[in-house]
Tab-separated table of N, CA and C in Angstrom:
chain	number	residue	atom	x	y	z
A	24	UNK	N	70.550	123.912	88.598
A	24	UNK	CA	70.996	124.245	89.925
A	24	UNK	C	72.517	124.350	89.891
A	25	UNK	N	73.152	124.688	90.979
A	25	UNK	CA	74.603	124.823	91.073
A	25	UNK	C	75.127	125.871	90.095
A	26	UNK	N	74.293	126.809	89.729
A	26	UNK	CA	74.732	127.905	88.881
A	26	UNK	C	74.485	127.720	87.406
A	27	UNK	N	74.012	126.571	86.979
A	27	UNK	CA	73.767	126.339	85.556
A	27	UNK	C	72.333	126.643	85.143
A	28	UNK	N	71.499	127.067	86.059
A	28	UNK	CA	70.079	127.275	85.771
A	28	UNK	C	69.785	128.268	84.647
A	29	UNK	N	70.564	129.345	84.415
A	29	UNK	CA	70.180	130.279	83.341
A	29	UNK	C	70.077	129.614	81.965
A	30	UNK	N	70.852	128.565	81.746
A	30	UNK	CA	70.869	127.901	80.448
A	30	UNK	C	69.568	127.167	80.144
A	31	UNK	N	68.827	126.827	81.191
A	31	UNK	CA	67.546	126.151	80.987
A	31	UNK	C	66.608	127.025	80.156
A	32	UNK	N	66.759	128.335	80.296
A	32	UNK	CA	65.810	129.264	79.683
A	32	UNK	C	66.225	129.751	78.302
A	33	UNK	N	67.230	129.114	77.735
A	33	UNK	CA	67.604	129.400	76.359
A	33	UNK	C	66.414	129.058	75.453
A	34	UNK	N	66.195	129.867	74.419
A	34	UNK	CA	65.048	129.665	73.522
A	34	UNK	C	65.059	128.292	72.854
A	35	UNK	N	66.218	127.641	72.794
A	35	UNK	CA	66.291	126.309	72.192
A	35	UNK	C	65.855	125.215	73.166
A	36	UNK	N	65.614	125.594	74.441
A	36	UNK	CA	65.270	124.594	75.451
A	36	UNK	C	63.909	124.821	76.107
A	37	UNK	N	63.443	126.060	76.175
A	37	UNK	CA	62.233	126.394	76.929
A	37	UNK	C	61.353	127.340	76.126
A	38	UNK	N	60.029	127.189	76.281
A	38	UNK	CA	59.090	128.091	75.600
A	38	UNK	C	59.298	129.518	76.093
A	39	UNK	N	58.786	130.473	75.350
A	39	UNK	CA	58.971	131.887	75.683
A	39	UNK	C	58.323	132.272	77.009
A	40	UNK	N	57.196	131.656	77.332
A	40	UNK	CA	56.473	131.994	78.558
A	40	UNK	C	56.233	130.744	79.417
A	41	UNK	N	57.277	130.217	80.065
A	41	UNK	CA	57.094	129.043	80.908
A	41	UNK	C	56.260	129.387	82.147
A	42	UNK	N	55.602	128.372	82.691
A	42	UNK	CA	54.819	128.542	83.913
A	42	UNK	C	55.284	127.486	84.914
A	43	UNK	N	55.697	127.958	86.073
A	43	UNK	CA	56.175	127.073	87.135
A	43	UNK	C	55.214	127.170	88.313
A	44	UNK	N	54.746	125.995	88.783
A	44	UNK	CA	53.855	125.921	89.945
A	44	UNK	C	54.580	125.163	91.052
A	45	UNK	N	54.587	125.740	92.227
A	45	UNK	CA	55.162	125.084	93.397
A	45	UNK	C	54.059	124.953	94.438
A	46	UNK	N	53.857	123.730	94.936
A	46	UNK	CA	52.814	123.450	95.905
A	46	UNK	C	53.441	122.899	97.178
A	47	UNK	N	53.070	123.455	98.313
A	47	UNK	CA	53.524	122.942	99.594
A	47	UNK	C	54.475	123.862	100.320
A	48	UNK	N	54.151	124.160	101.557
A	48	UNK	CA	55.034	124.944	102.422
A	48	UNK	C	55.259	126.368	101.952
A	49	UNK	N	56.377	126.939	102.380
A	49	UNK	CA	56.657	128.345	102.068
A	49	UNK	C	56.986	128.576	100.596
A	50	UNK	N	57.173	127.503	99.854
A	50	UNK	CA	57.495	127.627	98.439
A	50	UNK	C	56.256	127.727	97.550
A	51	UNK	N	55.065	127.626	98.120
A	51	UNK	CA	53.839	127.625	97.322
A	51	UNK	C	53.723	128.935	96.545
A	52	UNK	N	53.797	128.823	95.226
A	52	UNK	CA	53.737	130.017	94.372
A	52	UNK	C	53.630	129.584	92.917
A	53	UNK	N	53.223	130.523	92.082
A	53	UNK	CA	53.231	130.328	90.640
A	53	UNK	C	54.072	131.439	90.024
A	54	UNK	N	54.956	131.051	89.123
A	54	UNK	CA	55.795	132.013	88.407
A	54	UNK	C	55.494	131.866	86.926
A	55	UNK	N	55.170	132.967	86.281
A	55	UNK	CA	54.788	132.948	84.873
A	55	UNK	C	55.758	133.801	84.065
A	56	UNK	N	56.299	133.223	83.018
A	56	UNK	CA	57.220	133.935	82.142
A	56	UNK	C	58.663	133.791	82.587
A	57	UNK	N	59.561	133.975	81.633
A	57	UNK	CA	60.992	133.813	81.917
A	57	UNK	C	61.475	134.723	83.038
A	58	UNK	N	61.022	135.969	83.035
A	58	UNK	CA	61.507	136.928	84.035
A	58	UNK	C	61.176	136.469	85.444
A	59	UNK	N	59.926	136.065	85.684
A	59	UNK	CA	59.528	135.618	87.031
A	59	UNK	C	60.219	134.319	87.419
A	60	UNK	N	60.271	133.366	86.499
A	60	UNK	CA	60.876	132.069	86.822
A	60	UNK	C	62.367	132.239	87.083
A	61	UNK	N	63.035	132.991	86.230
A	61	UNK	CA	64.463	133.222	86.435
A	61	UNK	C	64.707	134.001	87.724
A	62	UNK	N	63.795	134.901	88.082
A	62	UNK	CA	63.915	135.633	89.339
A	62	UNK	C	63.874	134.704	90.537
A	63	UNK	N	63.009	133.677	90.464
A	63	UNK	CA	62.934	132.689	91.540
A	63	UNK	C	64.273	131.953	91.684
A	64	UNK	N	64.825	131.490	90.569
A	64	UNK	CA	66.104	130.783	90.619
A	64	UNK	C	67.224	131.707	91.094
A	65	UNK	N	67.221	132.936	90.614
A	65	UNK	CA	68.260	133.887	91.011
A	65	UNK	C	68.184	134.180	92.512
A	66	UNK	N	66.977	134.322	93.039
A	66	UNK	CA	66.799	134.571	94.472
A	66	UNK	C	67.399	133.426	95.286
A	67	UNK	N	67.162	132.190	94.862
A	67	UNK	CA	67.751	131.041	95.554
A	67	UNK	C	69.269	131.062	95.460
A	68	UNK	N	69.786	131.403	94.302
A	68	UNK	CA	71.239	131.454	94.126
A	68	UNK	C	71.858	132.531	95.007
A	69	UNK	N	71.259	133.713	95.034
A	69	UNK	CA	71.796	134.801	95.854
A	69	UNK	C	71.743	134.477	97.343
A	70	UNK	N	70.746	133.693	97.752
A	70	UNK	CA	70.609	133.310	99.158
A	70	UNK	C	71.552	132.165	99.533
A	71	UNK	N	72.206	131.572	98.533
A	71	UNK	CA	73.096	130.448	98.806
A	71	UNK	C	72.359	129.154	99.073
A	72	UNK	N	71.117	129.076	98.585
A	72	UNK	CA	70.325	127.870	98.836
A	72	UNK	C	69.987	127.129	97.543
A	73	UNK	N	70.935	127.124	96.604
A	73	UNK	CA	70.670	126.457	95.339
A	73	UNK	C	71.502	125.196	95.128
A	74	UNK	N	72.052	124.641	96.202
A	74	UNK	CA	72.696	123.331	96.107
A	74	UNK	C	71.659	122.297	96.532
A	75	UNK	N	71.291	121.400	95.618
A	75	UNK	CA	70.263	120.396	95.871
A	75	UNK	C	70.721	119.052	95.320
A	76	UNK	N	70.164	118.006	95.898
A	76	UNK	CA	70.380	116.671	95.336
A	76	UNK	C	69.201	115.803	95.731
A	77	UNK	N	69.045	114.707	95.028
A	77	UNK	CA	67.912	113.827	95.312
A	77	UNK	C	68.391	112.408	95.573
A	78	UNK	N	67.519	111.665	96.249
A	78	UNK	CA	67.741	110.244	96.516
A	78	UNK	C	66.484	109.488	96.124
A	79	UNK	N	66.664	108.220	95.856
A	79	UNK	CA	65.524	107.344	95.576
A	79	UNK	C	64.642	107.934	94.480
A	80	UNK	N	65.272	108.530	93.499
A	80	UNK	CA	64.517	109.204	92.433
A	80	UNK	C	63.996	108.191	91.421
A	81	UNK	N	62.726	108.360	91.086
A	81	UNK	CA	62.103	107.554	90.033
A	81	UNK	C	61.606	108.522	88.975
A	82	UNK	N	61.923	108.240	87.722
A	82	UNK	CA	61.501	109.088	86.612
A	82	UNK	C	60.697	108.267	85.625
A	83	UNK	N	59.725	108.926	85.025
A	83	UNK	CA	58.946	108.317	83.953
A	83	UNK	C	58.930	109.312	82.795
A	84	UNK	N	59.225	108.817	81.623
A	84	UNK	CA	59.261	109.659	80.434
A	84	UNK	C	58.108	109.266	79.521
A	85	UNK	N	57.379	110.265	79.065
A	85	UNK	CA	56.244	110.037	78.168
A	85	UNK	C	56.305	111.065	77.041
A	86	UNK	N	55.399	110.937	76.065
A	86	UNK	CA	55.436	111.871	74.946
A	86	UNK	C	55.100	113.303	75.365
A	87	UNK	N	54.455	113.498	76.521
A	87	UNK	CA	54.101	114.840	76.994
A	87	UNK	C	55.175	115.466	77.873
A	88	UNK	N	56.113	114.638	78.412
A	88	UNK	CA	57.143	115.186	79.286
A	88	UNK	C	57.710	114.158	80.234
A	89	UNK	N	58.154	114.628	81.397
A	89	UNK	CA	58.833	113.790	82.383
A	89	UNK	C	58.148	113.962	83.731
A	90	UNK	N	57.982	112.862	84.469
A	90	UNK	CA	57.450	112.901	85.827
A	90	UNK	C	58.495	112.298	86.752
A	91	UNK	N	58.614	112.866	87.933
A	91	UNK	CA	59.590	112.363	88.887
A	91	UNK	C	59.062	112.355	90.302
A	92	UNK	N	59.551	111.403	91.076
A	92	UNK	CA	59.236	111.275	92.492
A	92	UNK	C	60.567	111.058	93.182
A	93	UNK	N	60.809	111.773	94.275
A	93	UNK	CA	62.130	111.683	94.896
A	93	UNK	C	62.108	112.162	96.332
A	94	UNK	N	63.179	111.882	97.028
A	94	UNK	CA	63.474	112.511	98.300
A	94	UNK	C	64.458	113.622	97.935
A	95	UNK	N	64.014	114.857	98.068
A	95	UNK	CA	64.797	116.019	97.651
A	95	UNK	C	65.458	116.661	98.858
A	96	UNK	N	66.727	116.958	98.723
A	96	UNK	CA	67.495	117.621	99.782
A	96	UNK	C	67.975	118.965	99.241
A	97	UNK	N	67.703	120.016	99.982
A	97	UNK	CA	68.168	121.348	99.612
A	97	UNK	C	68.996	121.893	100.758
A	98	UNK	N	70.202	122.339	100.444
A	98	UNK	CA	71.052	122.932	101.461
A	98	UNK	C	70.759	124.426	101.520
A	99	UNK	N	70.628	124.936	102.745
A	99	UNK	CA	70.283	126.343	102.909
A	99	UNK	C	70.914	126.897	104.172
A	100	UNK	N	71.318	128.164	104.131
A	100	UNK	CA	71.832	128.807	105.340
A	100	UNK	C	70.730	128.939	106.392
A	101	UNK	N	71.125	128.860	107.652
A	101	UNK	CA	70.170	128.993	108.739
A	101	UNK	C	69.378	130.287	108.669
A	102	UNK	N	70.013	131.380	108.244
A	102	UNK	CA	69.297	132.670	108.173
A	102	UNK	C	68.168	132.624	107.150
A	103	UNK	N	68.337	131.854	106.090
A	103	UNK	CA	67.277	131.705	105.080
A	103	UNK	C	66.118	130.918	105.684
A	104	UNK	N	66.439	129.843	106.387
A	104	UNK	CA	65.390	129.037	107.016
A	104	UNK	C	64.653	129.831	108.083
A	105	UNK	N	65.387	130.580	108.863
A	105	UNK	CA	64.771	131.404	109.896
A	105	UNK	C	63.801	132.410	109.282
A	106	UNK	N	64.190	133.019	108.170
A	106	UNK	CA	63.318	133.983	107.487
A	106	UNK	C	62.054	133.308	106.948
A	107	UNK	N	62.126	132.000	106.708
A	107	UNK	CA	60.966	131.239	106.231
A	107	UNK	C	60.093	130.762	107.390
A	108	UNK	N	60.509	131.061	108.623
A	108	UNK	CA	59.729	130.647	109.780
A	108	UNK	C	60.182	129.345	110.408
A	109	UNK	N	61.267	128.788	109.895
A	109	UNK	CA	61.785	127.528	110.440
A	109	UNK	C	62.602	127.834	111.693
A	110	UNK	N	62.475	126.994	112.702
A	110	UNK	CA	63.236	127.160	113.934
A	110	UNK	C	64.619	126.533	113.758
A	111	UNK	N	65.642	127.361	113.869
A	111	UNK	CA	67.024	126.867	113.766
A	111	UNK	C	67.804	127.395	114.969
A	112	UNK	N	68.819	126.654	115.378
A	112	UNK	CA	69.587	127.100	116.545
A	112	UNK	C	70.844	127.874	116.178
A	113	UNK	N	71.147	127.961	114.864
A	113	UNK	CA	72.347	128.684	114.432
A	113	UNK	C	72.117	129.238	113.029
A	114	UNK	N	71.879	130.530	112.950
A	114	UNK	CA	71.602	131.137	111.646
A	114	UNK	C	72.820	131.149	110.735
A	115	UNK	N	74.011	130.938	111.282
A	115	UNK	CA	75.231	130.924	110.471
A	115	UNK	C	75.579	129.531	109.961
A	116	UNK	N	74.874	128.526	110.446
A	116	UNK	CA	75.135	127.145	110.021
A	116	UNK	C	74.385	126.858	108.719
A	117	UNK	N	74.751	125.751	108.089
A	117	UNK	CA	74.044	125.279	106.896
A	117	UNK	C	73.212	124.064	107.293
A	118	UNK	N	72.007	124.008	106.754
A	118	UNK	CA	71.064	122.939	107.061
A	118	UNK	C	70.649	122.242	105.769
A	119	UNK	N	70.228	120.994	105.907
A	119	UNK	CA	69.623	120.261	104.799
A	119	UNK	C	68.141	120.127	105.097
A	120	UNK	N	67.312	120.635	104.196
A	120	UNK	CA	65.868	120.434	104.274
A	120	UNK	C	65.580	119.251	103.370
A	121	UNK	N	64.942	118.226	103.916
A	121	UNK	CA	64.643	117.027	103.136
A	121	UNK	C	63.131	116.855	103.045
A	122	UNK	N	62.633	116.730	101.812
A	122	UNK	CA	61.194	116.595	101.581
A	122	UNK	C	60.943	115.560	100.493
A	123	UNK	N	59.812	114.893	100.583
A	123	UNK	CA	59.341	114.059	99.475
A	123	UNK	C	58.814	115.032	98.435
A	124	UNK	N	59.206	114.865	97.194
A	124	UNK	CA	58.781	115.776	96.133
A	124	UNK	C	58.334	114.993	94.907
A	125	UNK	N	57.347	115.544	94.240
A	125	UNK	CA	56.896	115.017	92.951
A	125	UNK	C	56.966	116.175	91.964
A	126	UNK	N	57.566	115.911	90.810
A	126	UNK	CA	57.753	116.967	89.826
A	126	UNK	C	57.263	116.518	88.464
A	127	UNK	N	56.686	117.450	87.746
A	127	UNK	CA	56.287	117.233	86.352
A	127	UNK	C	56.967	118.288	85.513
A	128	UNK	N	57.555	117.854	84.411
A	128	UNK	CA	58.172	118.765	83.457
A	128	UNK	C	57.481	118.554	82.110
A	129	UNK	N	56.423	119.295	81.818
A	129	UNK	CA	55.738	119.123	80.531
A	129	UNK	C	56.548	119.746	79.383
A	130	UNK	N	56.509	119.085	78.236
A	130	UNK	CA	57.203	119.561	77.033
A	130	UNK	C	56.207	119.698	75.888
A	131	UNK	N	56.492	120.629	75.013
A	131	UNK	CA	55.699	120.804	73.792
A	131	UNK	C	56.671	121.127	72.660
A	132	UNK	N	56.591	120.355	71.591
A	132	UNK	CA	57.473	120.545	70.441
A	132	UNK	C	58.946	120.582	70.844
A	133	UNK	N	59.298	119.729	71.794
A	133	UNK	CA	60.690	119.610	72.219
A	133	UNK	C	61.155	120.688	73.181
A	134	UNK	N	60.253	121.570	73.624
A	134	UNK	CA	60.628	122.651	74.529
A	134	UNK	C	59.945	122.485	75.887
A	135	UNK	N	60.672	122.798	76.945
A	135	UNK	CA	60.119	122.760	78.289
A	135	UNK	C	59.036	123.830	78.417
A	136	UNK	N	57.866	123.440	78.890
A	136	UNK	CA	56.728	124.355	79.044
A	136	UNK	C	56.688	124.935	80.457
A	137	UNK	N	57.235	124.205	81.432
A	137	UNK	CA	57.208	124.662	82.814
A	137	UNK	C	57.569	123.544	83.752
A	138	UNK	N	57.156	123.723	84.990
A	138	UNK	CA	57.443	122.718	86.010
A	138	UNK	C	56.338	122.793	87.054
A	139	UNK	N	55.883	121.640	87.497
A	139	UNK	CA	54.932	121.545	88.594
A	139	UNK	C	55.606	120.729	89.688
A	140	UNK	N	55.766	121.318	90.861
A	140	UNK	CA	56.450	120.664	91.966
A	140	UNK	C	55.521	120.624	93.176
A	141	UNK	N	55.294	119.436	93.697
A	141	UNK	CA	54.522	119.268	94.930
A	141	UNK	C	55.444	118.675	95.978
A	142	UNK	N	55.486	119.315	97.147
A	142	UNK	CA	56.343	118.803	98.214
A	142	UNK	C	55.525	118.528	99.470
A	143	UNK	N	55.973	117.545	100.219
A	143	UNK	CA	55.348	117.205	101.493
A	143	UNK	C	56.051	118.001	102.582
A	144	UNK	N	55.676	119.274	102.695
A	144	UNK	CA	56.342	120.161	103.647
A	144	UNK	C	56.116	119.696	105.087
A	145	UNK	N	54.941	119.176	105.390
A	145	UNK	CA	54.665	118.730	106.753
A	145	UNK	C	55.537	117.539	107.146
A	146	UNK	N	55.990	116.776	106.172
A	146	UNK	CA	56.833	115.618	106.458
A	146	UNK	C	58.320	115.919	106.367
A	147	UNK	N	58.679	117.181	106.263
A	147	UNK	CA	60.088	117.561	106.083
A	147	UNK	C	60.936	117.229	107.313
A	148	UNK	N	62.219	117.066	107.064
A	148	UNK	CA	63.189	117.014	108.151
A	148	UNK	C	64.200	118.114	107.891
A	149	UNK	N	64.686	118.699	108.943
A	149	UNK	CA	65.695	119.756	108.850
A	149	UNK	C	66.875	119.298	109.687
A	150	UNK	N	68.032	119.183	109.040
A	150	UNK	CA	69.222	118.655	109.699
A	150	UNK	C	70.345	119.677	109.636
A	151	UNK	N	70.871	120.021	110.791
A	151	UNK	CA	72.031	120.917	110.842
A	151	UNK	C	73.251	120.122	110.385
A	152	UNK	N	73.992	120.678	109.451
A	152	UNK	CA	75.141	119.970	108.899
A	152	UNK	C	76.438	120.392	109.579
A	153	UNK	N	77.304	119.433	109.756
A	153	UNK	CA	78.664	119.734	110.164
A	153	UNK	C	79.325	120.425	108.976
A	154	UNK	N	80.160	121.417	109.207
A	154	UNK	CA	80.802	122.116	108.073
A	154	UNK	C	81.472	121.177	107.070
A	155	UNK	N	81.969	120.023	107.522
A	155	UNK	CA	82.618	119.086	106.599
A	155	UNK	C	81.617	118.424	105.649
A	156	UNK	N	80.320	118.489	105.973
A	156	UNK	CA	79.276	117.889	105.139
A	156	UNK	C	78.715	118.861	104.101
A	157	UNK	N	79.052	120.116	104.215
A	157	UNK	CA	78.450	121.143	103.367
A	157	UNK	C	79.084	121.146	101.983
A	158	UNK	N	78.229	121.121	100.979
A	158	UNK	CA	78.648	121.306	99.591
A	158	UNK	C	78.084	122.657	99.167
A	159	UNK	N	78.958	123.588	98.872
A	159	UNK	CA	78.502	124.913	98.461
A	159	UNK	C	78.054	124.859	97.002
A	160	UNK	N	77.262	125.835	96.579
A	160	UNK	CA	76.892	125.884	95.156
A	160	UNK	C	78.133	125.922	94.248
A	161	UNK	N	79.172	126.589	94.689
A	161	UNK	CA	80.406	126.663	93.883
A	161	UNK	C	81.059	125.287	93.765
A	162	UNK	N	81.086	124.529	94.876
A	162	UNK	CA	81.659	123.182	94.843
A	162	UNK	C	80.824	122.264	93.945
A	163	UNK	N	79.505	122.395	94.038
A	163	UNK	CA	78.627	121.584	93.194
A	163	UNK	C	78.856	121.914	91.727
A	164	UNK	N	78.968	123.195	91.420
A	164	UNK	CA	79.204	123.617	90.037
A	164	UNK	C	80.516	123.030	89.509
A	165	UNK	N	81.548	123.100	90.317
A	165	UNK	CA	82.847	122.565	89.916
A	165	UNK	C	82.782	121.052	89.696
A	166	UNK	N	82.106	120.341	90.587
A	166	UNK	CA	82.001	118.887	90.462
A	166	UNK	C	81.183	118.481	89.245
A	167	UNK	N	80.173	119.279	88.904
A	167	UNK	CA	79.309	118.946	87.770
A	167	UNK	C	79.881	119.409	86.426
A	168	UNK	N	80.822	120.329	86.458
A	168	UNK	CA	81.354	120.929	85.229
A	168	UNK	C	81.775	119.915	84.163
A	169	UNK	N	82.437	118.817	84.518
A	169	UNK	CA	82.842	117.864	83.476
A	169	UNK	C	81.667	117.212	82.737
A	170	UNK	N	80.484	117.265	83.314
A	170	UNK	CA	79.322	116.619	82.719
A	170	UNK	C	78.416	117.588	81.965
A	171	UNK	N	78.764	118.875	81.972
A	171	UNK	CA	77.953	119.908	81.328
A	171	UNK	C	78.584	120.240	79.976
A	172	UNK	N	77.789	120.209	78.896
A	172	UNK	CA	78.351	120.545	77.575
A	172	UNK	C	78.955	121.959	77.581
A	173	UNK	N	80.026	122.130	76.868
A	173	UNK	CA	80.736	123.417	76.816
A	173	UNK	C	79.817	124.567	76.413
A	174	UNK	N	78.871	124.308	75.496
A	174	UNK	CA	77.994	125.384	75.043
A	174	UNK	C	77.061	125.905	76.141
A	175	UNK	N	76.983	125.170	77.263
A	175	UNK	CA	76.097	125.581	78.342
A	175	UNK	C	76.859	126.166	79.518
A	176	UNK	N	78.153	126.335	79.379
A	176	UNK	CA	78.964	126.885	80.480
A	176	UNK	C	79.124	128.383	80.307
């Protein structure tokens, strides 16, 4: 996220044909292959809705991959939410969509095979943010840059 997503799909990190499953709400979809999965990430980036963070995250690591449970927050422009059918009072404002999410990242031979994400869309909260609370994808990228290896920039 925050603009570093293309590096996930490097052949040294992900299988040639990853499969991503999203369950719950307007995000329910399956993306198969690098082109489709990268298209999903690119669409979020172009819409300005790729700044995310989690709270209360619990991770479990096993020989098959990683499992996570978290409260996920995604920042999105009001116009994006409106297009998804969400009722917003200002399409020019930025909102935080907060959902309980469970994610699985299966691995095979050290490579990411895909992602399975289940969200509790019915339990979501949508909060209009004051402009001072907004972290843009560019700001997130800049803040994370010191923690990203040079080969992935």
